[in-house]
Amino acid sequence: MIQAGTAAFVADNCGARVAVCIKVLGGTRRRYASVGDLVKVSIKDATTRGRVRKGEVLAAVVVRTRHPIQRGDGTYVRFGDNSVVLLNAKHEPIGTRVFGPIAREVKRSRFLKVVPLAPEVV
């Protein structure tokens, strides 16, 4: 689960390293975001030659969480970090590659262009 104030690693090659969630999108009283949900993030650390700069506010989709995800068959999936993939205004990924595995729940969400960029879907 990711909420406002949660730091997350950026899992793509857009140039950002760390982003902090400032808002969970999808409802006025919504507090938590899980895998496949849309959040607004502020970039806290970025490389000098990347596409994004420190301080920018962008939309992102959550691809990994430390909080366990329960699936329909009773299994749980938990990752070692909280990670997001940054999106542009059209909700398309800014980067061209995604580092590390992503959860299958991203595939079921509306962000289908993120899935082929990842090396593995868990």
CSV table of C-alpha atoms in Angstrom, one decimal, residues 5-115:
chain,number,residue,atom,x,y,z
A,5,GLY,CA,4.2,10.7,1.8
A,6,THR,CA,5.5,7.3,0.8
A,7,ALA,CA,8.8,7.3,-1.0
A,8,ALA,CA,9.1,4.9,-4.0
A,9,PHE,CA,11.8,3.9,-6.4
A,10,VAL,CA,11.3,4.8,-10.0
A,11,ALA,CA,11.5,1.5,-12.0
A,12,ASP,CA,12.0,2.9,-15.5
A,13,ASN,CA,14.8,4.7,-17.3
A,14,CYS,CA,13.3,8.2,-17.5
A,15,GLY,CA,16.1,9.6,-15.3
A,16,ALA,CA,14.3,9.8,-12.0
A,17,ARG,CA,15.5,7.7,-9.1
A,18,VAL,CA,13.2,8.4,-6.1
A,19,ALA,CA,9.7,9.8,-6.1
A,20,VAL,CA,7.4,10.7,-3.2
A,21,CYS,CA,3.6,10.1,-3.5
A,22,ILE,CA,1.7,13.3,-2.9
A,23,LYS,CA,-1.8,12.1,-3.8
A,24,VAL,CA,-3.6,8.8,-4.4
A,25,LEU,CA,-5.9,9.3,-7.4
A,26,GLY,CA,-9.2,7.6,-7.9
A,27,GLY,CA,-11.6,9.1,-5.4
A,28,THR,CA,-11.9,12.0,-2.9
A,29,ARG,CA,-11.5,10.0,0.2
A,30,ARG,CA,-9.1,7.3,-1.1
A,31,ARG,CA,-6.1,6.9,1.1
A,32,TYR,CA,-4.1,3.9,-0.1
A,33,ALA,CA,-2.9,2.8,-3.5
A,34,SER,CA,-2.0,-0.8,-4.4
A,35,VAL,CA,-0.4,-2.3,-7.5
A,36,GLY,CA,-1.9,-1.0,-10.7
A,37,ASP,CA,-3.3,2.2,-9.1
A,38,LEU,CA,-2.6,5.7,-10.3
A,39,VAL,CA,-0.8,8.2,-8.0
A,40,LYS,CA,0.6,11.7,-8.3
A,41,VAL,CA,4.3,11.9,-7.4
A,42,SER,CA,7.0,14.5,-6.9
A,43,ILE,CA,10.5,13.7,-8.1
A,44,LYS,CA,13.0,13.9,-5.2
A,45,ASP,CA,16.1,12.6,-6.9
A,46,ALA,CA,17.0,12.5,-10.6
A,47,THR,CA,20.0,12.1,-12.9
A,48,THR,CA,21.4,15.2,-14.6
A,49,ARG,CA,20.8,14.0,-18.2
A,50,GLY,CA,17.4,12.4,-17.7
A,51,ARG,CA,14.0,13.3,-19.2
A,52,VAL,CA,12.6,14.5,-15.9
A,53,ARG,CA,13.9,17.0,-13.3
A,54,LYS,CA,13.9,17.2,-9.6
A,55,GLY,CA,10.8,18.8,-8.3
A,56,GLU,CA,8.5,17.9,-11.2
A,57,VAL,CA,5.0,16.6,-10.4
A,58,LEU,CA,3.9,13.7,-12.6
A,59,ALA,CA,1.4,10.8,-12.6
A,60,ALA,CA,2.7,7.3,-12.0
A,61,VAL,CA,1.4,3.8,-11.8
A,62,VAL,CA,2.4,1.5,-8.9
A,63,VAL,CA,4.1,-1.7,-10.1
A,64,ARG,CA,5.6,-3.1,-6.9
A,65,THR,CA,4.7,-2.8,-3.2
A,66,ARG,CA,6.2,-4.1,0.0
A,67,HIS,CA,2.7,-4.8,1.4
A,68,PRO,CA,1.5,-8.3,0.4
A,69,ILE,CA,-1.0,-8.6,-2.5
A,70,GLN,CA,-3.6,-11.3,-2.1
A,71,ARG,CA,-4.7,-13.0,-5.2
A,72,GLY,CA,-7.9,-14.9,-6.0
A,73,ASP,CA,-6.3,-18.3,-5.6
A,74,GLY,CA,-5.2,-17.5,-2.0
A,75,THR,CA,-1.5,-16.8,-2.7
A,76,TYR,CA,0.3,-13.7,-1.6
A,77,VAL,CA,2.9,-11.8,-3.5
A,78,ARG,CA,5.3,-9.3,-1.8
A,79,PHE,CA,8.2,-7.4,-3.3
A,80,GLY,CA,11.2,-5.9,-1.6
A,81,ASP,CA,10.5,-2.3,-2.4
A,82,ASN,CA,7.8,0.2,-3.5
A,83,SER,CA,8.2,1.1,-7.1
A,84,VAL,CA,6.4,3.2,-9.7
A,85,VAL,CA,6.6,3.9,-13.4
A,86,LEU,CA,6.2,7.5,-14.5
A,87,LEU,CA,3.5,8.4,-17.0
A,88,ASN,CA,3.0,11.4,-19.3
A,89,ALA,CA,-0.2,13.4,-19.7
A,90,LYS,CA,-1.7,10.7,-22.0
A,91,HIS,CA,-0.9,8.0,-19.3
A,92,GLU,CA,1.8,6.4,-21.4
A,93,PRO,CA,5.2,5.5,-19.8
A,94,ILE,CA,7.9,8.1,-20.2
A,95,GLY,CA,10.8,5.6,-20.1
A,96,THR,CA,11.5,2.9,-22.7
A,97,ARG,CA,12.5,0.1,-20.2
A,98,VAL,CA,11.2,-1.1,-16.9
A,99,PHE,CA,13.8,-2.5,-14.4
A,100,GLY,CA,12.8,-5.5,-12.3
A,101,PRO,CA,9.7,-7.6,-12.2
A,102,ILE,CA,6.2,-6.1,-12.1
A,103,ALA,CA,3.0,-7.6,-10.6
A,104,ARG,CA,0.4,-9.3,-12.8
A,105,GLU,CA,-2.2,-6.8,-11.5
A,106,VAL,CA,-0.7,-4.1,-13.7
A,107,LYS,CA,-1.7,-6.1,-16.7
A,108,ARG,CA,-5.3,-6.1,-15.5
A,109,SER,CA,-5.4,-2.4,-15.1
A,110,ARG,CA,-5.6,0.2,-17.9
A,111,PHE,CA,-1.9,0.6,-18.2
A,112,LEU,CA,-1.2,-2.1,-20.8
A,113,LYS,CA,1.8,-0.2,-22.4
A,114,VAL,CA,3.9,-0.7,-19.2
A,115,VAL,CA,3.7,-4.5,-19.3
